[in-house]
Amino acid sequence: MPQVPGRLIACLALIAALLADPHTGLSASPGTIEDDPLVECTKKMEKMFSYVTIQVQELALDRLRVKILQQFIVIIPLKEPRGGIQAVQWAAKEPGQAMEFVRYLRAGKIGAVNVWPFMHNPGELYVSKGVPLEVIKSCQKEQLQEAFGKCIECDIAEWLNVKP
């Protein structure tokens, strides 16, 4: 099964959320979904806000901790903060998945990770917290950054340099 980049998933989630709400979704005017300004904004967001790549050597694996909420969240501090980023986090549904991720890191099977630059996933934030549609429609970098926030404990979107 081909992997879908996390950025694309977030953008699609945002589009789906907007389409699902008839008050804020697409208008009834003819045209394709690609013509919609919200779709254009998601494409712009991918260019405006790129992932931040963190090498595994930058992670303090000896200070790793697991927070258990509805998921098992593995939180790994950086040895030295990078900009505003102090830690990375990976969420797993099962404890075995969380432990497998930790084993991969410690065994050197993951060389680096890409993290979201946001405090909140844009698609999830729109759905759960109700980011005003005007902010999304304006598609201004500063307004989007303010709405989605900067992360301190950044969510891992991709594993890089994975070895079998």
Short mmCIF file of C-alpha atoms in Angstrom, two decimals:
data_model
loop_
_atom_site.label_atom_id
_atom_site.label_comp_id
_atom_site.label_asym_id
_atom_site.label_seq_id
_atom_site.Cartn_x
_atom_site.Cartn_y
_atom_site.Cartn_z
CA MET A 1 0.00 0.00 0.00
CA PRO A 2 1.53 3.35 -0.96
CA GLN A 3 2.26 5.78 1.86
CA VAL A 4 0.42 9.09 1.87
CA PRO A 5 2.45 11.99 3.30
CA GLY A 6 1.04 13.39 6.55
CA ARG A 7 0.80 16.87 5.08
CA LEU A 8 -1.53 15.62 2.36
CA ILE A 9 -3.68 13.85 4.95
CA ALA A 10 -4.05 17.04 7.00
CA CYS A 11 -4.92 19.05 3.93
CA LEU A 12 -7.46 16.48 2.80
CA ALA A 13 -8.96 16.38 6.30
CA LEU A 14 -9.34 20.15 6.21
CA ILE A 15 -11.00 20.01 2.80
CA ALA A 16 -13.28 17.16 3.89
CA ALA A 17 -14.32 19.08 7.00
CA LEU A 18 -15.18 22.10 4.94
CA LEU A 19 -17.10 20.04 2.40
CA ALA A 20 -19.05 18.27 5.14
CA ASP A 21 -20.40 21.51 6.59
CA PRO A 22 -22.91 22.99 4.11
CA HIS A 23 -22.67 26.42 5.76
CA THR A 24 -18.95 26.75 5.18
CA GLY A 25 -18.17 24.30 2.38
CA LEU A 26 -18.18 24.71 -1.36
CA SER A 27 -20.75 26.94 -2.99
CA ALA A 28 -23.25 25.58 -5.47
CA SER A 29 -21.57 27.45 -8.31
CA PRO A 30 -20.31 25.32 -11.18
CA GLY A 31 -16.64 24.43 -11.31
CA THR A 32 -14.29 21.84 -10.00
CA ILE A 33 -12.99 21.33 -6.49
CA GLU A 34 -9.55 22.47 -7.70
CA ASP A 35 -11.07 25.92 -8.39
CA ASP A 36 -12.13 26.39 -4.77
CA PRO A 37 -10.06 28.92 -2.77
CA LEU A 38 -9.82 26.52 0.19
CA VAL A 39 -8.14 23.90 -1.96
CA GLU A 40 -5.75 26.56 -3.22
CA CYS A 41 -4.97 27.55 0.37
CA THR A 42 -4.09 23.97 1.33
CA LYS A 43 -1.66 23.87 -1.59
CA LYS A 44 -0.15 27.19 -0.47
CA MET A 45 0.12 25.94 3.12
CA GLU A 46 2.29 23.03 1.97
CA LYS A 47 4.72 25.56 0.49
CA MET A 48 4.50 28.13 3.31
CA PHE A 49 4.97 25.67 6.18
CA SER A 50 7.39 22.88 5.45
CA TYR A 51 8.22 20.06 7.84
CA VAL A 52 11.12 20.43 10.25
CA THR A 53 13.60 17.55 9.99
CA ILE A 54 15.08 16.30 13.26
CA GLN A 55 17.95 13.80 13.14
CA VAL A 56 17.72 10.94 15.66
CA GLN A 57 21.12 12.00 17.07
CA GLU A 58 19.46 15.24 18.21
CA LEU A 59 16.98 13.30 20.39
CA ALA A 60 17.58 12.58 24.07
CA LEU A 61 16.39 8.97 23.92
CA ASP A 62 17.46 8.43 27.54
CA ARG A 63 14.85 11.00 28.69
CA LEU A 64 11.94 9.60 26.65
CA ARG A 65 8.57 9.29 28.37
CA VAL A 66 5.15 7.90 27.46
CA LYS A 67 1.93 9.74 28.21
CA ILE A 68 -1.22 7.63 28.21
CA LEU A 69 -4.41 9.41 27.23
CA GLN A 70 -6.70 7.96 24.58
CA GLN A 71 -3.48 6.97 22.83
CA PHE A 72 0.06 6.14 23.91
CA ILE A 73 2.09 9.28 23.23
CA VAL A 74 5.86 8.82 23.12
CA ILE A 75 7.51 12.15 23.95
CA ILE A 76 11.23 12.53 23.27
CA PRO A 77 13.04 15.75 24.27
CA LEU A 78 15.72 17.21 22.03
CA LYS A 79 19.23 17.30 23.50
CA GLU A 80 19.33 21.01 22.64
CA PRO A 81 16.15 22.97 21.81
CA ARG A 82 15.90 23.93 18.16
CA GLY A 83 14.12 27.21 17.70
CA GLY A 84 10.93 26.74 19.68
CA ILE A 85 11.00 22.95 19.39
CA GLN A 86 11.85 21.26 22.68
CA ALA A 87 10.57 17.73 22.00
CA VAL A 88 8.96 15.49 19.39
CA GLN A 89 6.03 13.18 19.95
CA TRP A 90 4.58 10.10 18.30
CA ALA A 91 1.07 8.85 19.04
CA ALA A 92 0.21 5.15 18.83
CA LYS A 93 -3.12 3.43 19.42
CA GLU A 94 -1.57 0.41 21.13
CA PRO A 95 1.31 0.08 23.60
CA GLY A 96 3.06 -2.42 21.28
CA GLN A 97 3.14 0.18 18.49
CA ALA A 98 4.65 2.75 20.83
CA MET A 99 7.32 0.29 22.00
CA GLU A 100 8.10 -0.73 18.41
CA PHE A 101 8.70 2.94 17.53
CA VAL A 102 11.08 3.30 20.51
CA ARG A 103 12.93 0.09 19.52
CA TYR A 104 13.34 1.38 15.94
CA LEU A 105 14.82 4.63 17.23
CA ARG A 106 17.22 2.97 19.66
CA ALA A 107 18.32 0.36 17.10
CA GLY A 108 19.11 3.07 14.54
CA LYS A 109 16.46 1.88 12.10
CA ILE A 110 15.04 5.40 11.84
CA GLY A 111 17.57 8.05 10.84
CA ALA A 112 15.43 11.17 11.20
CA VAL A 113 11.87 12.36 11.60
CA ASN A 114 9.88 15.15 10.01
CA VAL A 115 7.64 17.09 12.39
CA TRP A 116 4.73 19.44 11.85
CA PRO A 117 5.61 23.10 12.46
CA PHE A 118 2.18 23.59 14.08
CA MET A 119 0.92 23.09 17.62
CA HIS A 120 -2.24 21.59 16.10
CA ASN A 121 -2.90 19.58 12.95
CA PRO A 122 -4.72 22.08 10.67
CA GLY A 123 -7.47 19.65 9.62
CA GLU A 124 -8.16 18.45 13.15
CA LEU A 125 -8.02 21.95 14.59
CA TYR A 126 -10.64 23.25 12.16
CA VAL A 127 -13.00 20.39 12.97
CA SER A 128 -12.51 20.26 16.76
CA LYS A 129 -11.78 23.85 17.74
CA GLY A 130 -13.61 25.77 15.02
CA VAL A 131 -10.87 27.94 13.50
CA PRO A 132 -12.79 30.74 11.80
CA LEU A 133 -13.32 30.07 8.11
CA GLU A 134 -12.25 33.64 7.36
CA VAL A 135 -8.73 32.81 8.60
CA ILE A 136 -8.54 29.82 6.31
CA LYS A 137 -10.08 31.62 3.33
CA SER A 138 -7.70 34.59 3.68
CA CYS A 139 -4.78 32.15 3.54
CA GLN A 140 -2.34 34.66 5.03
CA LYS A 141 0.75 33.06 6.56
CA GLU A 142 0.67 35.13 9.75
CA GLN A 143 -3.03 34.47 10.42
CA LEU A 144 -2.65 30.75 9.75
CA GLN A 145 0.40 30.54 12.03
CA GLU A 146 -1.49 32.35 14.79
CA ALA A 147 -4.52 30.07 14.42
CA PHE A 148 -2.53 26.81 14.30
CA GLY A 149 0.19 27.90 16.74
CA LYS A 150 3.86 26.98 16.93
CA CYS A 151 4.69 23.68 18.50
CA ILE A 152 6.95 23.06 21.48
CA GLU A 153 6.34 19.29 21.48
CA CYS A 154 5.94 18.73 17.74
CA ASP A 155 4.01 15.83 16.22
CA ILE A 156 6.01 13.45 14.07
CA ALA A 157 4.55 13.32 10.57
CA GLU A 158 7.10 11.05 8.86
CA TRP A 159 9.92 8.68 9.65
CA LEU A 160 12.95 9.21 7.41
CA ASN A 161 15.90 7.02 6.41
CA VAL A 162 14.11 3.87 7.59
CA LYS A 163 16.27 0.74 7.47
CA PRO A 164 14.88 -2.80 7.40
#
